[in-house]
mmCIF file with all atom_site columns, C-alpha atoms in Angstrom:
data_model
loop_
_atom_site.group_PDB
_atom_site.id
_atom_site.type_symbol
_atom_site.label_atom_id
_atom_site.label_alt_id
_atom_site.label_comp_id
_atom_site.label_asym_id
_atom_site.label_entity_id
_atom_site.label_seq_id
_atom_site.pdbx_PDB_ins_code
_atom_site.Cartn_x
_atom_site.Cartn_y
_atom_site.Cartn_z
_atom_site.occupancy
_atom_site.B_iso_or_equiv
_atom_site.pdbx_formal_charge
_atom_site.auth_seq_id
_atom_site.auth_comp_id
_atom_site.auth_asym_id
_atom_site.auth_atom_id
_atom_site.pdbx_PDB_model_num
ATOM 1   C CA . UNK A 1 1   ? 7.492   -13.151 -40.164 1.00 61.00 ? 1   UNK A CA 1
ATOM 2   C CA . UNK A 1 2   ? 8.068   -9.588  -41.430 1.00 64.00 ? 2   UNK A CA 1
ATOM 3   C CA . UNK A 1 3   ? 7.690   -7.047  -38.486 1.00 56.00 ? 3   UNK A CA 1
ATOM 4   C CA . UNK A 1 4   ? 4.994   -5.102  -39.844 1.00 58.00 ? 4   UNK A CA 1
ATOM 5   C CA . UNK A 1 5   ? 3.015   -7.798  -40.034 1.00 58.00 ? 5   UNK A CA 1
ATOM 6   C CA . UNK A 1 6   ? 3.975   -9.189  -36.290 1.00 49.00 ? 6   UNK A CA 1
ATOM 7   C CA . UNK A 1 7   ? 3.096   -5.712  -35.354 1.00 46.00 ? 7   UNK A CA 1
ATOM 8   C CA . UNK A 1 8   ? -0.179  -6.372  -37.407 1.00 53.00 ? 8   UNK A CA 1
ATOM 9   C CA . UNK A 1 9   ? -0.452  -9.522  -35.755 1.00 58.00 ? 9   UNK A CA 1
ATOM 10  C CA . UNK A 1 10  ? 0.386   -9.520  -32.292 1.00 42.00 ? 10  UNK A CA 1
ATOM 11  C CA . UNK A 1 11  ? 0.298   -6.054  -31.159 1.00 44.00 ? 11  UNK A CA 1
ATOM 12  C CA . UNK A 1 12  ? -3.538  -6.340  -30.615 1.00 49.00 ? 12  UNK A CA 1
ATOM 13  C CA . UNK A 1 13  ? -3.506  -9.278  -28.534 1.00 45.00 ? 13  UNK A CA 1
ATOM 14  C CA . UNK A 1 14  ? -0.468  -7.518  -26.457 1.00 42.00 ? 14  UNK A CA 1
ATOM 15  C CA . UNK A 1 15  ? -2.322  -4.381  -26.304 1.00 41.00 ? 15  UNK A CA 1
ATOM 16  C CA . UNK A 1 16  ? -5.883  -6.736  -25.037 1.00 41.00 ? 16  UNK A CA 1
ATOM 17  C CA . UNK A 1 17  ? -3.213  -8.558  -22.315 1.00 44.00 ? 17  UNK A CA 1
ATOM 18  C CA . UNK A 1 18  ? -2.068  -4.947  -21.062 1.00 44.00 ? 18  UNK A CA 1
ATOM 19  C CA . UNK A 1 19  ? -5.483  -3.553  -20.241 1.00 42.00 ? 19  UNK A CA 1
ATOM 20  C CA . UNK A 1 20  ? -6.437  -7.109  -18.795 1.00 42.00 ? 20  UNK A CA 1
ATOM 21  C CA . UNK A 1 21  ? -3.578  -6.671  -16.449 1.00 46.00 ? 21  UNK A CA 1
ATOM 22  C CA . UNK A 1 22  ? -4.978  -2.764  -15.385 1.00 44.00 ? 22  UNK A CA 1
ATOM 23  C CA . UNK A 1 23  ? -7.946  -4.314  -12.912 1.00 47.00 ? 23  UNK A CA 1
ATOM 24  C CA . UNK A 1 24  ? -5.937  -6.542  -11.055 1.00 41.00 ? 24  UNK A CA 1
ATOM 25  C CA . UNK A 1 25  ? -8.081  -8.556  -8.346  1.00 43.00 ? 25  UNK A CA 1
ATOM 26  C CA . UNK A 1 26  ? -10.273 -9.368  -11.384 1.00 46.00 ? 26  UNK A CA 1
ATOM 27  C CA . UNK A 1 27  ? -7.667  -11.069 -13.296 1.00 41.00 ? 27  UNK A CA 1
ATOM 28  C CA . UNK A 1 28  ? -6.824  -14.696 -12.273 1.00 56.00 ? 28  UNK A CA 1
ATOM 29  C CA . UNK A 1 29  ? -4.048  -15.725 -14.756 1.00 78.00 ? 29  UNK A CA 1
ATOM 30  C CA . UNK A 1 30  ? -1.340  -13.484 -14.812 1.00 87.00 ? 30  UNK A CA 1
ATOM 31  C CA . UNK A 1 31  ? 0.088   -13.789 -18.333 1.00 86.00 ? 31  UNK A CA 1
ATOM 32  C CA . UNK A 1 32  ? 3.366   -10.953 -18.358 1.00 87.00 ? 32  UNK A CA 1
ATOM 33  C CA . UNK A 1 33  ? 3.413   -10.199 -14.498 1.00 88.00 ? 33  UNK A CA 1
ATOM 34  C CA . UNK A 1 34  ? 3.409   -12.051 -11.543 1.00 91.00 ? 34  UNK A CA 1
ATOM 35  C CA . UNK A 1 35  ? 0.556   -12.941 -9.417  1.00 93.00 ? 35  UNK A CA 1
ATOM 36  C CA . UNK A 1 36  ? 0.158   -12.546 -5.695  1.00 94.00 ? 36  UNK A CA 1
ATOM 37  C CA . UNK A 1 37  ? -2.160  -13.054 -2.582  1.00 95.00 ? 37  UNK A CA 1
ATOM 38  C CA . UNK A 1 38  ? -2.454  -11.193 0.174   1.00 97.00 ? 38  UNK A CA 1
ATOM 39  C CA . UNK A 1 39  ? -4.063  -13.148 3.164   1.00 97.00 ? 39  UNK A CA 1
ATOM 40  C CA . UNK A 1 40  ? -4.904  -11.209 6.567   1.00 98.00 ? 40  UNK A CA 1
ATOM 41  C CA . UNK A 1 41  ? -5.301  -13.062 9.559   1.00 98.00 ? 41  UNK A CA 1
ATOM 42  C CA . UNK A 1 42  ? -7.548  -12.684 12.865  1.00 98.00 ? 42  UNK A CA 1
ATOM 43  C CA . UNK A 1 43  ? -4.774  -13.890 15.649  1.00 97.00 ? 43  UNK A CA 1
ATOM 44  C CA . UNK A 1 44  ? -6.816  -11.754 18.304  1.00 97.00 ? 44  UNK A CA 1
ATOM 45  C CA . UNK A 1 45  ? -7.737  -12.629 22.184  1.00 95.00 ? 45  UNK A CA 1
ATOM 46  C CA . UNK A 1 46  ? -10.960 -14.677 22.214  1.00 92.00 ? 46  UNK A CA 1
ATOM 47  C CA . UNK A 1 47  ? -12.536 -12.275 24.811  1.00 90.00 ? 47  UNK A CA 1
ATOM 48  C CA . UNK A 1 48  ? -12.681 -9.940  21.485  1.00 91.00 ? 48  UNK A CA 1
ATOM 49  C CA . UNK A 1 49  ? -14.951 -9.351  19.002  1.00 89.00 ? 49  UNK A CA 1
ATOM 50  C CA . UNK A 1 50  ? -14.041 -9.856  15.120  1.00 96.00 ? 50  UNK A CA 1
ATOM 51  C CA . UNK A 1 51  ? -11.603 -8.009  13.600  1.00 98.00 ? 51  UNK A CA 1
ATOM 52  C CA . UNK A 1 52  ? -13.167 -5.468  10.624  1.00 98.00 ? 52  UNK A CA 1
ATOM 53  C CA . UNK A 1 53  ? -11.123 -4.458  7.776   1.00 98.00 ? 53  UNK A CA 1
ATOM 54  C CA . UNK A 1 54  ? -11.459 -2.533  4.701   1.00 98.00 ? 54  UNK A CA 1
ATOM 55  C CA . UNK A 1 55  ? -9.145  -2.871  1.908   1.00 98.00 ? 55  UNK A CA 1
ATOM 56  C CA . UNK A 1 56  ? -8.841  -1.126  -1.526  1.00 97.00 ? 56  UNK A CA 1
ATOM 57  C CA . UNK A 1 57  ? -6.649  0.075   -4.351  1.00 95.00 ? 57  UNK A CA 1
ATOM 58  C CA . UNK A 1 58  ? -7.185  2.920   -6.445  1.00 93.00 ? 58  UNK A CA 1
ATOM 59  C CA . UNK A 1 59  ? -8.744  0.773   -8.913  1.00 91.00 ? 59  UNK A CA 1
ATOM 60  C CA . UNK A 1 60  ? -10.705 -1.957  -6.824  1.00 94.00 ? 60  UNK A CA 1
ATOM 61  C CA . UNK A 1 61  ? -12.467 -1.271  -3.403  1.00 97.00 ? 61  UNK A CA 1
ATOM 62  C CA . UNK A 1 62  ? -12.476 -4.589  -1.931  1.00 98.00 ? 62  UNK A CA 1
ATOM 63  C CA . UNK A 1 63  ? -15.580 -3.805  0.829   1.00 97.00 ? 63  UNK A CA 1
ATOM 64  C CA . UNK A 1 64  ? -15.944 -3.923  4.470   1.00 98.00 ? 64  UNK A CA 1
ATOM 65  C CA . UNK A 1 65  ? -15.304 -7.182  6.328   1.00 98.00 ? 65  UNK A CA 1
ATOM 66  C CA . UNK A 1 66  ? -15.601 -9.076  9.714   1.00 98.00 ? 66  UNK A CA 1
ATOM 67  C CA . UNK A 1 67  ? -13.034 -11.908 10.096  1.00 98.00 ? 67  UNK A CA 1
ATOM 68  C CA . UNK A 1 68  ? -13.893 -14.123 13.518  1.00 97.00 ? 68  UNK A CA 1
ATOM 69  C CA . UNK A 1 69  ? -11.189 -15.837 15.715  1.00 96.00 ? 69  UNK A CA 1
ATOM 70  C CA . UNK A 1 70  ? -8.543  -17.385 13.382  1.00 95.00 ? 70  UNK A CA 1
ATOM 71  C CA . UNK A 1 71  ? -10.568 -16.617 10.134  1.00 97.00 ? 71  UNK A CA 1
ATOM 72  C CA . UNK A 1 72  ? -9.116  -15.071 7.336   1.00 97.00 ? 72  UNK A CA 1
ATOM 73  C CA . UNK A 1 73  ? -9.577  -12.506 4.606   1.00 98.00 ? 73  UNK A CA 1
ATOM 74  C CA . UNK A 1 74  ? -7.537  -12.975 1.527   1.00 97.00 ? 74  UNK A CA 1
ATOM 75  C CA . UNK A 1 75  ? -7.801  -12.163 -2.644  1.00 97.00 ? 75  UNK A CA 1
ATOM 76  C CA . UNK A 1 76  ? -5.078  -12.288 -5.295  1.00 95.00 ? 76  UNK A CA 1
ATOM 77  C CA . UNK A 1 77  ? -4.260  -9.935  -8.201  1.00 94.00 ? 77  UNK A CA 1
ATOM 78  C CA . UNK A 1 78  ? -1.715  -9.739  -10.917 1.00 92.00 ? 78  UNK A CA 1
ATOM 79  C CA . UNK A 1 79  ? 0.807   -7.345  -10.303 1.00 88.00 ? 79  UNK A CA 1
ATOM 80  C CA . UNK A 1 80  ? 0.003   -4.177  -12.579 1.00 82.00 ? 80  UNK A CA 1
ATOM 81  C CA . UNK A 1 81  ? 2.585   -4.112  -15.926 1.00 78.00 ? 81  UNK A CA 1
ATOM 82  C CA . UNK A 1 82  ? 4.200   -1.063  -14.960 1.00 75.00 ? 82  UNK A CA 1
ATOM 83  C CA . UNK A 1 83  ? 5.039   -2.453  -11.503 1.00 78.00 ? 83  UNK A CA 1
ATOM 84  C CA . UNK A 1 84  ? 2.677   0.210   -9.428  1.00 86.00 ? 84  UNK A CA 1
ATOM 85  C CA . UNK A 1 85  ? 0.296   -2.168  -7.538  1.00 93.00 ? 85  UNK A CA 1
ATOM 86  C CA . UNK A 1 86  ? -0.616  -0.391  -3.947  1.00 94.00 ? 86  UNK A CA 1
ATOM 87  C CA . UNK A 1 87  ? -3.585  -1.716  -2.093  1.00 97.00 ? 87  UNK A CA 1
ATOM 88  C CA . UNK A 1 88  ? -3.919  -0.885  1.278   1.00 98.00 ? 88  UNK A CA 1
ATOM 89  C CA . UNK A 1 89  ? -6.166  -1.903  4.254   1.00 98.00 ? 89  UNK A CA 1
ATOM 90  C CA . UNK A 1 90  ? -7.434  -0.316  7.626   1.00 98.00 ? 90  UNK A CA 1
ATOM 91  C CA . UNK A 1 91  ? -7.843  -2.796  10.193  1.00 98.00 ? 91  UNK A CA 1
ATOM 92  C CA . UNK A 1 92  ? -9.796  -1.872  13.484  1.00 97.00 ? 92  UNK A CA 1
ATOM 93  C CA . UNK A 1 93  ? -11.440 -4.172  16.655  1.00 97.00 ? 93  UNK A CA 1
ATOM 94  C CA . UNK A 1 94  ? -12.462 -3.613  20.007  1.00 94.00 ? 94  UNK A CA 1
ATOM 95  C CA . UNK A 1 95  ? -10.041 -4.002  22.552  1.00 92.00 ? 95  UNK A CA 1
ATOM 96  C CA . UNK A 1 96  ? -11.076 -4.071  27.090  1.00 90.00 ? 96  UNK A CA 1
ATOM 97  C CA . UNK A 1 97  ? -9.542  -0.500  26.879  1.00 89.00 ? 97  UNK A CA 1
ATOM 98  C CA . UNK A 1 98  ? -11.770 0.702   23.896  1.00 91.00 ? 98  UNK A CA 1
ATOM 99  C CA . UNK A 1 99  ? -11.085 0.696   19.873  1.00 94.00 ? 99  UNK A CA 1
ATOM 100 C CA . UNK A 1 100 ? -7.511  0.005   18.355  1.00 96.00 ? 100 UNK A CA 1
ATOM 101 C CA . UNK A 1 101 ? -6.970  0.718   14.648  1.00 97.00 ? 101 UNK A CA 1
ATOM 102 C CA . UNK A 1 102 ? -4.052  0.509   11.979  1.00 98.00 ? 102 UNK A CA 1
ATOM 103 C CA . UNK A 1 103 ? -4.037  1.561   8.485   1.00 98.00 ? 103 UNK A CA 1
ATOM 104 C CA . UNK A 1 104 ? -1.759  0.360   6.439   1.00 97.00 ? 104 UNK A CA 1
ATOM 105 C CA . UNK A 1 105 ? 0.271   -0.283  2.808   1.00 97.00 ? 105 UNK A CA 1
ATOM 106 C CA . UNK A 1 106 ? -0.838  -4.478  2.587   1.00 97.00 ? 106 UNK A CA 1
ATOM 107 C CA . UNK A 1 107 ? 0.930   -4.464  -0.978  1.00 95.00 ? 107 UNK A CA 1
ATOM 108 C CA . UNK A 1 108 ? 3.353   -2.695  -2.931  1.00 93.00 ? 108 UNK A CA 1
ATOM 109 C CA . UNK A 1 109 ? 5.084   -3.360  -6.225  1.00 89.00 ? 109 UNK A CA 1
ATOM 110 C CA . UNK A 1 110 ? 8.270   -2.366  -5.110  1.00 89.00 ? 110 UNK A CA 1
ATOM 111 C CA . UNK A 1 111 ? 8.365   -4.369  -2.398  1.00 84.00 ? 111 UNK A CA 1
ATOM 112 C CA . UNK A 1 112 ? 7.089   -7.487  -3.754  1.00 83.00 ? 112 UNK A CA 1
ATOM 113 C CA . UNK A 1 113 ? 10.312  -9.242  -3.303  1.00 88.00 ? 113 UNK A CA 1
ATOM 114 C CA . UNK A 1 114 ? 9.293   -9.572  0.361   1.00 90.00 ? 114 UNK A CA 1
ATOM 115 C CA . UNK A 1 115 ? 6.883   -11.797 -0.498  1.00 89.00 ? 115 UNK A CA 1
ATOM 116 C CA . UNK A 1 116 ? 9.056   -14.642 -1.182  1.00 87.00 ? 116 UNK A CA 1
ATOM 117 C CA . UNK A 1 117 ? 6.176   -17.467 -2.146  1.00 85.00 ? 117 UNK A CA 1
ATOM 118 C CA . UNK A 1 118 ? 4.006   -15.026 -4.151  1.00 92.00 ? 118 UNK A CA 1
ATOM 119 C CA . UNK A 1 119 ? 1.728   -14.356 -0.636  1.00 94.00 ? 119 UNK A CA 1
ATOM 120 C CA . UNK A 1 120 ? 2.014   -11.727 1.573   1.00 95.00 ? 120 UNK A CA 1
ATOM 121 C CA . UNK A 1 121 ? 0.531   -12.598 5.241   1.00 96.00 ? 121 UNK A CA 1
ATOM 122 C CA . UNK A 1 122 ? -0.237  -10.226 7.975   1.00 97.00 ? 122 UNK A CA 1
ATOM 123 C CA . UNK A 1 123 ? -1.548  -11.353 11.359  1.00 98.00 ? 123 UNK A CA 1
ATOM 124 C CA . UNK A 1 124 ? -3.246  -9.087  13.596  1.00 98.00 ? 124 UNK A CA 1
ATOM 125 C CA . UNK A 1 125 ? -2.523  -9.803  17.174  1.00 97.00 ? 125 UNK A CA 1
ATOM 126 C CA . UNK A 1 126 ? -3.470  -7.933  20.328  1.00 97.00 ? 126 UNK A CA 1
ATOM 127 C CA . UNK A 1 127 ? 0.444   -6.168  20.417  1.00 97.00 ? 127 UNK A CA 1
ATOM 128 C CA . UNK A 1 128 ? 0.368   -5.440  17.006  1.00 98.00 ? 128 UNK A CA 1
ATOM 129 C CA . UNK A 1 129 ? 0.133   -6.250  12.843  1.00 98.00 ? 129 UNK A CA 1
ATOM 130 C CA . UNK A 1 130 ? 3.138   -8.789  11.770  1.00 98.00 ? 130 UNK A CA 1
ATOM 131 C CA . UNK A 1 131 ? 3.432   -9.459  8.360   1.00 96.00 ? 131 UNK A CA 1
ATOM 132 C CA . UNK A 1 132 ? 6.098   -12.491 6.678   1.00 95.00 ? 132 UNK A CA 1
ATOM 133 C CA . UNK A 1 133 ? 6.488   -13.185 2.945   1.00 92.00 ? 133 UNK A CA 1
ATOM 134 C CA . UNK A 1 134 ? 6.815   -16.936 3.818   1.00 90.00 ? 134 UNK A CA 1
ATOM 135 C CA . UNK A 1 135 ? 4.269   -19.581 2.745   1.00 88.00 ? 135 UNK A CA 1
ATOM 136 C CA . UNK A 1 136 ? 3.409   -21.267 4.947   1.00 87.00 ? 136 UNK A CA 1
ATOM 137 C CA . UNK A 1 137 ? 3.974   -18.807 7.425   1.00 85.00 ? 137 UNK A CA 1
ATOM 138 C CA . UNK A 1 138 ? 6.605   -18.242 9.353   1.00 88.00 ? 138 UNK A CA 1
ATOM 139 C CA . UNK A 1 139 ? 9.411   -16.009 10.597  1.00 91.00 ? 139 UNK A CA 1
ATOM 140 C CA . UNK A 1 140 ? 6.581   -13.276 11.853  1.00 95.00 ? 140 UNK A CA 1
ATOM 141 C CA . UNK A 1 141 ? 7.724   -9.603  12.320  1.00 96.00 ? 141 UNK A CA 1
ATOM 142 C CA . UNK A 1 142 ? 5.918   -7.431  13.639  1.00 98.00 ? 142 UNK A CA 1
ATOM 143 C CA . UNK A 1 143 ? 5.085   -4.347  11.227  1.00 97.00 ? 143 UNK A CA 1
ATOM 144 C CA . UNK A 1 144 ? 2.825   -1.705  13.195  1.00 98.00 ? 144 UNK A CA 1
ATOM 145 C CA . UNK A 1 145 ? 1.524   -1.098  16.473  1.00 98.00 ? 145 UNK A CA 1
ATOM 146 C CA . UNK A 1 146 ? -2.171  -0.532  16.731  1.00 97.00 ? 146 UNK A CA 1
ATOM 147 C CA . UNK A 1 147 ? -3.325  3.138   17.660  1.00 96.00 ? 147 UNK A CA 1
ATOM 148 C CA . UNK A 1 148 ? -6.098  3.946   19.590  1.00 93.00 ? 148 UNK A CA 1
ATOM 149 C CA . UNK A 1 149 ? -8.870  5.425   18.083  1.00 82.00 ? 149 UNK A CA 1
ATOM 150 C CA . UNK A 1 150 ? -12.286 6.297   16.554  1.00 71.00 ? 150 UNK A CA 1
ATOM 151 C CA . UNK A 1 151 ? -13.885 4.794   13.313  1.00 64.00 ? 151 UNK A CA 1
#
């Protein structure tokens, strides 16, 4: 095949996979980039309430949720073609000496290596938000300390 006419070709089905690849929690099979899931966890006391989180990228706002005891909130995304994926999440719950809060990078391109099986997990506990790059999870470290605050 000549390479005007692969250009002719091909280059509109590349151009069609690139712009696929720009809105990535709507995209389910990653096709030049690597796909990923980021699952957050609800490891807090019993005697609290849910955990709340929002999460969001510059391109998708993934909404406000409440994850009970143990439940999770997860979603998966290809990773953007120029490797700049960022979504981020602020995580907040009430705690017997008032409101504790963390906001927080959840995924990054350039750190994407960390998560080893293609899913990032971050646990919030009472002490504090661990995250490992292990799935199934394990060998926890803990990322952030929660802050006190006001939502």
């Amino acid at each position: 095949m000549s390479p005007a006419k692969f250009l002719h070709t091909c280059l509109p089905f590349l151009l069609l996979s690139v712009l696929l690849q720009t809105n990535p929690s709507r995209q389910l099979a990653c096709i030049f980039t690597p796909k990923f899931t980021v699952r957050i966890t609800n490891n807090l006391p019993i005697y609290t309430g849910p955990l709340r989180l929002h999460c969001a990228s510059k391109d998708d706002d993934l909404g406000y949720h409440s994850i009970s005891l143990f439940g999770e909130f997860k979603w998966s995304f290809c990773d953007r073609f120029v490797g700049d994926t960022l979504f981020f999440c602020h995580l907040w719950w009430d705690a017997k000496d008032g409101t504790k809060t963390k906001q927080f990078d959840a995924f990054y391109s350039e750190w994407s290596p960390r998560c080893v099986s293609g899913v990032c997990n971050w646990a919030a506990n009472e002490d504090g938000v661990y995250f490992t790059g292990y799935n199934p999870p394990e060998q926890w470290q803990k990322r952030y300390n929660w802050e006190n605050g006001i939502i």
